[in-house]
Amino acid sequence: MLVGVVKFGVLTCRNTEEYKIAARKFVDMAKKNGGNSDMIVCPCRDCGNLRHEHCDIVFDHLVMRGMDRTYTTWVLHGEHRSASVQCDEVEMLESYQMYKDVYFQDDNVVEPTHEGQEADFANLVQDAETPLYPGCKKYTKMSATVTLFKHKAANGLSEKSFNELLEIIRDMLPQDNTLPDSLYSTKKFLKTFDLGYEKIHACVNDCCLFRKEFEHMDSCPKCGSSRWKVNQRTGKVYDGVPAKVLHYFPIIPRLRRMFGSPEKAE
């Protein structure tokens, strides 16, 4: 725990002056680390780091409801993991680590230095941890979006089919669900974390990929098959419409995320 509020996480009697002083120090510390913004992430049992509230409201929540017991290392409020702490001794929000790895990819940047950047970062963390709908325990906005996007890629769904699927699922879920409403919004959301993919034209017989030295070719250099879709009945070639497309998920951003954290690398 942070200096000055070390007892805050272990105090159980919230109506004592000691607890209230520790809670106020925590809120003041979080506000300072957030660029002195009055709006901070609320770690109370009910909000669970999923909502931004005014500092005074966060203080009231901590006194009335108590701190979320699973939130033991205050990474969303400025605390850093100690190098001496073992992985299994610390609870870390998975999406927080993912955002951190992606957001600060420059090896020379350890922590955000701009107040606006810090606020944006906190908003991204909150967005990823938002439940799919209020009360949902199994899926967050992030996990549900990734699951459906993987289903689209694995089954070759068209944009129209995927949009219809999203519309059907959203209609089945509670009205205030967080599921994206279209393929466009899905890609935009995932692009933030480098979870998108690249489309690469491929030979219909899997001889080659039309990239690098083959990028501008109209037919396969090995089997001679057209790069473009061909009407099997009339023989008409639809220029610009690829006969086969490979969906490539870049590995480098994923490795960067996996090994961007010393704990995960170990």
XYZ file of C-alpha atoms in Angstrom, residues 32 134-135 205:
4
model
C -3.047 14.176 -7.433
C -25.132 -4.368 -15.574
C -24.720 -7.441 -13.408
C -4.789 -22.484 -54.780
